[in-house]
């Protein structure tokens, strides 16, 4: 992919969809940015390196990050990049997605992180949270964790960390619902049955001999 902002237009190749190209061309026709070319290749480490080197120019950095966001998996990953808190941590109930350990203050019902088995756990949960804009995968206190962010204000270099936007996920991956999807019939769902406000056993009106808190309020697949 090539982003040429040395002229009042943007050329997007390779990874961007036709609608994305059209939008950028329309926007770029209204501005002139006196900055050299940013080249984002299919090699993720090259794309990340080049985009990082130009972040001092905020507008240009934004174009580079969008270049990465439109890239295919795994080229969309930002290698050696971490999203610190910076007031943009996404605290929410991650227990319903399967988070059990490594949560903030050991409370997985109000956390911005959890211990995960793979980077795909980060992308799947972020994709499933409407407020999530960025995810980060890396080692904290000897454990591999996913972090979730509302924005990238805390972006910085971090050896061994990998970050990405909510649109950066493996092909075919879909958002998931909280809890056990097999339980959610006849109008019942996670919010009506498992919300923390109902206490440690959930909403008693949801349960019978077939459905119960332990079966329904946790997903069948581990993160």
XYZ file of C-alpha atoms in Angstrom:
223
model
C 0.000 0.000 0.000
C 1.202 3.526 -0.725
C -0.121 6.673 0.893
C 1.213 9.622 -1.070
C 0.430 12.787 0.850
C 3.130 14.886 -0.740
C 0.376 15.991 -3.115
C -3.271 16.924 -2.476
C -4.433 13.363 -3.054
C -4.057 9.949 -1.484
C -3.278 6.792 -3.396
C -4.378 3.619 -1.626
C -3.402 0.264 -3.052
C -3.515 -3.439 -2.139
C -5.350 -3.682 1.172
C -8.072 -1.027 1.035
C -11.596 -1.758 -0.086
C -13.062 0.288 -2.981
C -15.355 2.278 -0.630
C -12.368 3.133 1.563
C -10.369 4.309 -1.431
C -13.247 6.481 -2.568
C -13.668 8.088 0.848
C -9.963 8.853 1.181
C -9.730 10.292 -2.309
C -12.688 12.571 -1.594
C -11.243 13.718 1.721
C -7.706 14.154 0.414
C -8.861 16.396 -2.412
C -9.590 19.084 0.200
C -6.208 19.125 1.956
C -2.532 19.476 1.187
C -0.096 17.858 3.603
C 3.590 18.775 3.046
C 4.931 15.398 4.161
C 6.831 12.638 2.331
C 5.298 9.351 1.314
C 4.353 6.675 3.834
C 4.654 3.175 2.461
C 2.823 0.411 4.277
C 3.788 -2.962 2.896
C 2.194 -6.346 3.486
C 4.954 -7.104 5.990
C 3.486 -5.990 9.340
C 6.833 -5.122 10.914
C 7.638 -2.770 8.011
C 4.221 -1.139 8.099
C 4.400 -0.591 11.843
C 7.944 0.777 11.698
C 7.171 3.283 8.984
C 3.936 4.435 10.557
C 5.580 4.834 13.953
C 8.361 6.954 12.464
C 5.874 9.537 11.206
C 3.597 9.843 14.234
C 5.048 13.245 15.080
C 2.875 14.587 12.271
C -0.595 13.920 13.652
C -2.534 14.094 10.392
C -0.029 11.931 8.603
C 0.012 9.502 11.524
C -3.733 9.193 11.277
C -3.483 8.231 7.627
C -0.824 5.643 8.405
C -2.900 4.099 11.173
C -5.898 3.899 8.868
C -3.615 2.218 6.368
C -2.911 -0.449 8.983
C -6.548 -0.672 10.028
C -7.577 -1.570 6.481
C -4.859 -4.188 6.123
C -5.613 -7.887 6.172
C -4.769 -10.071 9.151
C -2.013 -10.267 10.331
C -0.645 -7.195 8.493
C -3.025 -4.990 10.482
C -1.190 -5.836 13.707
C 1.039 -3.123 15.160
C 4.144 -4.954 16.311
C 6.039 -3.746 19.405
C 3.257 -1.294 20.223
C 1.304 -1.110 23.476
C -1.795 0.901 24.395
C -1.356 2.126 27.969
C -4.303 3.259 30.083
C -4.014 7.049 29.623
C -7.590 7.410 30.826
C -8.880 5.331 27.904
C -9.102 1.882 29.469
C -12.394 0.126 28.720
C -13.735 -1.224 32.010
C -16.610 -3.621 31.502
C -17.908 -7.080 32.390
C -15.560 -9.530 30.670
C -16.617 -12.525 32.751
C -19.504 -13.115 30.377
C -16.991 -13.652 27.555
C -15.053 -16.203 29.594
C -12.516 -14.076 31.491
C -11.645 -15.769 34.776
C -8.127 -14.684 35.794
C -5.775 -11.745 35.369
C -8.537 -9.155 35.680
C -8.173 -5.723 37.276
C -8.172 -6.219 41.059
C -9.339 -9.805 40.415
C -12.780 -8.542 39.404
C -13.623 -9.869 35.945
C -17.029 -8.180 36.050
C -15.364 -4.759 35.956
C -12.042 -4.937 34.177
C -10.104 -3.771 31.137
C -7.958 -6.914 30.875
C -7.707 -10.648 31.430
C -5.343 -13.590 30.931
C -5.889 -15.168 27.516
C -4.582 -18.191 25.670
C -4.030 -16.446 22.323
C -4.085 -13.113 20.529
C -7.340 -14.174 18.864
C -9.048 -13.887 22.251
C -8.230 -10.165 22.217
C -9.620 -9.604 18.749
C -12.778 -11.626 19.419
C -13.679 -9.805 22.622
C -12.898 -6.352 21.196
C -15.017 -7.134 18.159
C -17.860 -8.095 20.517
C -17.699 -4.897 22.612
C -19.346 -1.909 20.865
C -17.166 0.550 22.809
C -13.843 -1.175 22.113
C -11.662 0.663 19.608
C -8.268 -0.947 20.263
C -6.859 -4.130 21.785
C -3.377 -4.943 23.055
C -1.759 -8.363 23.548
C 1.341 -8.841 25.671
C 2.919 -9.973 28.912
C 2.016 -8.336 32.214
C 3.449 -9.695 35.467
C 4.501 -12.906 33.745
C 1.093 -13.600 32.178
C -0.150 -13.113 28.625
C -3.056 -10.690 28.713
C -5.483 -8.811 26.518
C -6.134 -5.133 27.239
C -9.024 -3.140 25.787
C -9.101 0.574 25.039
C -11.601 3.279 24.134
C -8.909 5.138 22.182
C -5.192 5.111 21.444
C -4.123 8.034 23.645
C -1.759 5.720 25.541
C -0.009 4.392 22.450
C 3.730 3.895 22.875
C 6.534 1.582 21.853
C 6.598 -1.660 23.817
C 8.939 -4.547 23.036
C 7.012 -7.753 22.444
C 3.562 -6.167 22.609
C 1.102 -6.301 19.721
C -1.842 -3.943 19.242
C -4.626 -3.440 16.744
C -7.868 -1.650 16.023
C -11.280 -3.293 16.389
C -11.295 -4.044 12.652
C -8.047 -6.022 12.969
C -9.060 -9.645 13.428
C -8.585 -13.008 11.682
C -10.674 -13.794 8.587
C -14.041 -15.281 9.430
C -13.996 -14.293 13.083
C -17.385 -13.110 14.346
C -18.543 -11.167 17.371
C -19.892 -13.356 20.163
C -22.661 -12.911 22.728
C -22.026 -12.992 26.450
C -22.686 -16.236 28.265
C -23.879 -19.479 26.699
C -25.765 -18.709 23.504
C -27.648 -22.010 23.797
C -29.491 -20.601 26.818
C -30.811 -17.472 25.167
C -34.246 -18.463 23.933
C -37.738 -17.080 24.451
C -36.513 -13.560 25.168
C -33.884 -14.482 27.762
C -30.360 -13.082 27.397
C -27.251 -12.336 29.417
C -28.474 -8.960 30.642
C -31.809 -10.266 31.903
C -30.323 -13.339 33.585
C -26.661 -12.767 34.465
C -26.185 -9.046 35.077
C -24.092 -8.534 38.249
C -26.939 -6.535 39.799
C -28.782 -9.837 40.346
C -26.049 -11.125 42.636
C -23.778 -14.182 42.494
C -26.548 -16.549 41.353
C -28.077 -14.345 38.678
C -31.776 -13.722 38.160
C -33.677 -16.579 39.817
C -36.582 -16.088 37.412
C -34.366 -17.376 34.585
C -33.517 -20.732 36.112
C -35.233 -24.108 36.131
C -34.161 -27.738 35.996
C -32.476 -27.215 32.624
C -31.062 -23.701 32.822
C -28.925 -22.380 35.670
C -26.325 -19.729 36.405
C -23.256 -21.907 35.910
C -24.483 -23.258 32.598
C -25.779 -20.022 31.100
C -23.665 -17.161 32.425
C -20.358 -18.472 31.076
C -19.502 -19.257 27.432
C -18.847 -22.803 26.312
C -15.540 -21.843 24.646
C -12.540 -20.757 26.705
C -10.620 -17.603 25.867
